[in-house]
Short mmCIF file of C-alpha atoms in Angstrom, two decimals:
data_model
loop_
_atom_site.label_atom_id
_atom_site.label_comp_id
_atom_site.label_asym_id
_atom_site.label_seq_id
_atom_site.Cartn_x
_atom_site.Cartn_y
_atom_site.Cartn_z
CA LYS A 23 8.04 -7.36 8.78
CA ALA A 24 6.20 -10.84 9.79
CA GLY A 25 3.06 -11.01 7.49
CA VAL A 26 -0.84 -11.67 8.17
CA THR A 27 -0.78 -15.13 10.54
CA GLN A 28 -4.00 -17.31 10.56
CA THR A 29 -4.14 -20.22 13.15
CA PRO A 30 -4.92 -23.16 12.95
CA ARG A 31 -4.08 -23.41 9.16
CA TYR A 32 -6.63 -27.54 8.79
CA LEU A 33 -8.83 -28.58 10.49
CA ILE A 34 -11.95 -30.81 10.85
CA LYS A 35 -14.67 -30.45 12.68
CA THR A 36 -18.43 -31.94 12.72
CA ARG A 37 -22.22 -30.39 11.99
CA GLY A 38 -23.71 -28.86 14.72
CA GLN A 39 -20.47 -27.99 16.02
CA GLN A 40 -18.75 -24.59 16.28
CA VAL A 41 -15.44 -23.56 15.40
CA THR A 42 -12.96 -20.50 16.43
CA LEU A 43 -10.39 -19.32 13.75
CA SER A 44 -7.33 -16.91 15.01
CA CYS A 45 -5.66 -13.80 12.59
CA SER A 46 -2.92 -11.57 13.50
CA PRO A 47 -2.38 -8.81 11.29
CA ILE A 48 0.53 -7.25 10.39
CA SER A 49 2.02 -5.28 12.85
CA GLY A 50 0.47 -2.33 13.37
CA HIS A 51 -2.54 -2.60 10.79
CA ARG A 52 -5.85 -1.91 12.76
CA SER A 53 -8.09 -3.39 10.29
CA VAL A 54 -8.88 -7.13 9.23
CA SER A 55 -11.37 -8.52 7.27
CA TRP A 56 -12.41 -12.24 6.70
CA TYR A 57 -13.60 -14.20 3.95
CA GLN A 58 -14.71 -17.00 3.27
CA GLN A 59 -13.83 -18.72 -0.45
CA THR A 60 -15.88 -21.64 -1.66
CA PRO A 61 -15.84 -23.67 -5.48
CA GLY A 62 -18.78 -22.68 -5.83
CA GLN A 63 -19.29 -19.00 -4.63
CA GLY A 64 -15.87 -17.83 -4.36
CA LEU A 65 -14.71 -15.72 -2.59
CA GLN A 66 -17.11 -13.93 -0.17
CA PHE A 67 -16.63 -10.28 2.40
CA LEU A 68 -17.83 -11.51 5.38
CA PHE A 69 -17.10 -8.27 7.96
CA GLU A 70 -14.05 -6.13 8.45
CA TYR A 71 -13.37 -4.62 12.28
CA PHE A 72 -11.21 -1.96 12.86
CA SER A 73 -9.99 -0.84 16.44
CA GLU A 74 -11.63 -3.48 18.20
CA THR A 75 -15.22 -2.72 15.85
CA GLN A 76 -17.55 -3.87 13.39
CA ARG A 77 -17.50 -1.41 11.09
CA ASN A 78 -19.20 -3.30 8.10
CA LYS A 79 -20.32 -7.01 7.11
CA GLY A 80 -21.22 -9.02 3.94
CA ASN A 81 -24.36 -11.41 3.33
CA PHE A 82 -24.05 -13.93 5.88
CA PRO A 83 -26.33 -15.67 8.56
CA GLY A 84 -25.70 -15.01 12.31
CA ARG A 85 -23.94 -17.91 13.01
CA PHE A 86 -20.68 -16.26 11.66
CA SER A 87 -19.47 -14.00 13.98
CA GLY A 88 -16.18 -12.40 15.07
CA ARG A 89 -14.38 -10.18 17.59
CA GLN A 90 -11.06 -7.93 17.90
CA PHE A 91 -8.97 -8.03 20.45
CA SER A 92 -6.85 -4.55 21.83
CA ASN A 93 -3.51 -6.06 19.92
CA SER A 94 -5.62 -5.53 16.56
CA ARG A 95 -6.13 -9.40 16.55
CA SER A 96 -9.29 -11.18 15.58
CA GLU A 97 -11.40 -13.87 15.82
CA MET A 98 -14.15 -15.41 14.01
CA ASN A 99 -16.86 -18.13 14.99
CA VAL A 100 -18.86 -20.01 12.96
CA SER A 101 -21.37 -21.53 15.56
CA THR A 102 -23.74 -25.09 14.23
CA LEU A 103 -21.85 -25.72 11.79
CA GLU A 104 -22.48 -26.15 7.98
CA LEU A 105 -21.85 -28.93 5.42
CA GLY A 106 -21.90 -25.44 3.80
CA ASP A 107 -19.82 -24.03 5.59
CA SER A 108 -16.45 -26.30 4.54
CA ALA A 109 -14.08 -23.28 2.94
CA LEU A 110 -11.27 -21.66 3.15
CA TYR A 111 -11.18 -18.39 5.63
CA LEU A 112 -8.84 -15.98 5.05
CA CYS A 113 -7.86 -13.36 6.52
CA ALA A 114 -6.69 -9.75 5.30
CA SER A 115 -4.95 -6.92 6.75
CA SER A 116 -4.69 -3.31 6.24
CA PRO A 117 -3.80 -0.03 7.62
CA GLY A 118 -7.80 0.65 7.47
CA THR A 119 -6.93 4.34 7.54
CA SER A 120 -6.23 5.01 3.45
CA VAL A 121 -9.10 4.11 1.39
CA THR A 122 -7.07 2.68 -1.24
CA GLY A 123 -7.60 -0.56 -0.13
CA GLU A 124 -4.65 -2.38 -0.12
CA LEU A 125 -5.42 -5.57 1.59
CA PHE A 126 -2.72 -8.25 3.32
CA PHE A 127 -3.87 -12.14 3.05
CA GLY A 128 -2.62 -14.34 5.32
CA GLU A 129 -2.52 -18.71 4.02
CA GLY A 130 -6.25 -19.25 5.10
CA SER A 131 -7.61 -21.53 7.73
CA ARG A 132 -9.30 -24.30 6.13
CA LEU A 133 -12.55 -25.94 7.32
CA THR A 134 -14.36 -29.41 6.42
CA VAL A 135 -17.52 -29.52 8.50
CA LEU A 136 -17.94 -33.80 8.18
CA ALA B 5 -24.78 -3.38 -7.37
CA GLN B 6 -21.07 -3.89 -7.56
CA LYS B 7 -19.72 -6.76 -10.01
CA VAL B 8 -17.05 -8.38 -11.44
CA THR B 9 -17.01 -11.20 -14.14
CA GLN B 10 -13.68 -12.85 -15.25
CA ALA B 11 -15.73 -14.82 -18.15
CA GLN B 12 -12.59 -17.27 -17.96
CA THR B 13 -12.66 -20.25 -15.68
CA GLU B 14 -9.56 -21.85 -17.01
CA ILE B 15 -6.37 -20.97 -19.47
CA SER B 16 -4.00 -23.35 -20.50
CA VAL B 17 -0.78 -21.88 -22.31
CA VAL B 18 2.79 -23.90 -22.89
CA GLU B 19 5.74 -21.23 -21.08
CA LYS B 20 6.47 -18.41 -23.31
CA GLU B 21 3.50 -17.81 -24.75
CA ASP B 22 1.56 -14.71 -24.13
CA VAL B 23 -1.49 -14.66 -22.03
CA THR B 24 -4.57 -12.23 -21.61
CA LEU B 25 -6.81 -12.63 -18.40
CA ASP B 26 -9.90 -10.84 -19.02
CA CYS B 27 -11.80 -8.49 -15.93
CA VAL B 28 -15.83 -6.84 -17.21
CA TYR B 29 -16.84 -4.80 -14.12
CA GLU B 30 -19.82 -3.05 -13.18
CA THR B 31 -20.21 -0.16 -10.16
CA ARG B 32 -21.80 2.76 -10.38
CA ASP B 33 -19.51 4.74 -8.37
CA THR B 34 -17.94 7.30 -9.60
CA THR B 35 -14.48 7.08 -7.86
CA TYR B 36 -13.50 3.63 -7.45
CA TYR B 37 -10.82 0.51 -7.52
CA LEU B 38 -9.75 -2.46 -9.36
CA PHE B 39 -7.27 -4.65 -8.00
CA TRP B 40 -5.78 -8.02 -9.17
CA TYR B 41 -4.72 -11.12 -6.94
CA LYS B 42 -2.78 -13.67 -7.37
CA GLN B 43 -3.16 -17.04 -5.34
CA PRO B 44 -0.93 -19.62 -5.77
CA PRO B 45 -1.15 -23.16 -4.13
CA SER B 46 0.13 -21.92 -0.42
CA GLY B 47 -3.33 -19.99 -0.36
CA GLU B 48 -2.48 -16.70 0.09
CA LEU B 49 -4.08 -13.46 -1.99
CA VAL B 50 -1.24 -11.98 -3.65
CA PHE B 51 -1.41 -8.26 -4.79
CA LEU B 52 -0.21 -7.44 -7.92
CA ILE B 53 -1.78 -3.94 -9.09
CA ARG B 54 -4.68 -1.28 -8.01
CA ARG B 55 -5.80 1.14 -10.37
CA ASN B 56 -8.35 4.42 -9.76
CA SER B 57 -11.13 5.26 -11.56
CA PHE B 58 -9.55 8.25 -12.84
CA ASP B 59 -6.37 7.10 -13.78
CA GLU B 60 -6.54 5.27 -17.31
CA GLN B 61 -3.34 4.62 -17.34
CA ASN B 62 -1.93 0.93 -18.73
CA GLU B 63 0.74 -0.14 -16.91
CA ILE B 64 3.71 -2.57 -16.85
CA SER B 65 5.68 -4.24 -14.12
CA GLY B 66 8.34 -7.00 -15.91
CA ARG B 67 6.01 -9.27 -18.45
CA TYR B 68 3.21 -8.05 -16.20
CA SER B 69 1.21 -5.50 -17.91
CA TRP B 70 -2.52 -4.26 -17.36
CA ASN B 71 -5.38 -2.95 -19.58
CA PHE B 72 -7.61 -0.03 -17.94
CA GLN B 73 -10.44 0.84 -19.71
CA LYS B 74 -13.57 2.83 -18.61
CA SER B 75 -15.53 3.21 -21.71
CA THR B 76 -16.07 -0.89 -21.73
CA SER B 77 -15.28 -1.64 -17.89
CA SER B 78 -12.22 -4.07 -17.90
CA PHE B 79 -9.32 -4.51 -16.70
CA ASN B 80 -7.36 -7.07 -18.25
CA PHE B 81 -4.19 -8.58 -16.94
CA THR B 82 -1.56 -9.84 -19.57
CA ILE B 83 1.07 -12.27 -18.77
CA THR B 84 4.27 -11.71 -21.56
CA ALA B 85 6.29 -14.73 -22.02
CA SER B 86 4.46 -16.66 -19.98
CA GLN B 87 6.65 -19.13 -17.21
CA VAL B 88 5.39 -22.05 -14.89
CA VAL B 89 6.06 -20.55 -11.91
CA ASP B 90 3.49 -17.61 -13.03
CA SER B 91 0.81 -20.85 -12.40
CA ALA B 92 -1.95 -20.03 -9.99
CA VAL B 93 -5.59 -18.82 -9.59
CA TYR B 94 -5.62 -15.22 -10.59
CA PHE B 95 -8.73 -12.63 -9.38
CA CYS B 96 -9.88 -9.30 -9.69
CA ALA B 97 -11.57 -7.36 -7.57
CA LEU B 98 -13.75 -4.62 -6.77
CA SER B 99 -13.38 -1.90 -4.01
CA ASP B 100 -16.10 0.41 -3.79
CA ALA B 101 -13.69 2.96 -0.79
CA THR B 102 -15.07 6.11 -1.30
CA SER B 103 -14.42 6.35 2.28
CA SER B 104 -12.09 5.32 4.78
CA SER B 105 -14.65 3.90 6.71
CA ASN B 106 -14.55 0.93 4.04
CA THR B 107 -11.47 -0.19 3.16
CA GLY B 108 -11.70 -3.92 4.00
CA LYS B 109 -14.31 -5.52 1.32
CA LEU B 110 -13.52 -6.27 -1.76
CA ILE B 111 -16.41 -7.61 -4.80
CA PHE B 112 -13.98 -10.48 -6.01
CA GLY B 113 -13.75 -11.72 -9.48
CA GLN B 114 -14.81 -15.89 -9.88
CA GLY B 115 -11.22 -15.96 -10.86
CA THR B 116 -9.49 -17.76 -13.93
CA THR B 117 -6.51 -20.51 -13.01
CA LEU B 118 -3.81 -20.55 -14.86
CA GLN B 119 -2.01 -23.26 -15.91
CA VAL B 120 1.54 -23.00 -17.54
CA LYS B 121 3.21 -26.38 -19.03
CA PRO B 122 6.77 -26.30 -19.56
#
């Protein structure tokens, strides 16, 4: 069973640009969550998508957005990049219908903003 | 508000030593789940264990064991006879998933970096 796949794995952008990250969940999983990991703030929840609808959102500015497609693949977008957006962005998938909350994570997309 | 505290930022041990990673949590929910994840250098978080708030039974899986105590709001993780391959960052996390509409959000601690030296 293929795991969670995130692309690209590494990318470098400059301030003011925008970036789109992609996540393909485990087959059959309908929930995709995104997390930002930085040395200072640790792992922080960005948002969760289930069946193409955002059903949970963390405390991040509107520059951070996402969407989910009918095949459950998800993208997140960060506009007007700031230096502080440099981070490892992790995607996690789950069936999304159970309260047990076990998440399966990808290896992440490491974004560097110069 | 929910919070997870891992007071130990870094731990260094010599192979074969036992090591305990501490986790203290705060929540007002009566139903919640606690997790431990391992993050190797490759980046992905690997699920280790999940406990629900109604099950305080300790669990052992090979060299890993977990001690859940609601009285002290702690969920500690012990590695017995540590090995170099155990070197990683370990995260404790809390979920208030009381409804099926909130299954993707975990509150993570800051993580403990474990280095096991040969």
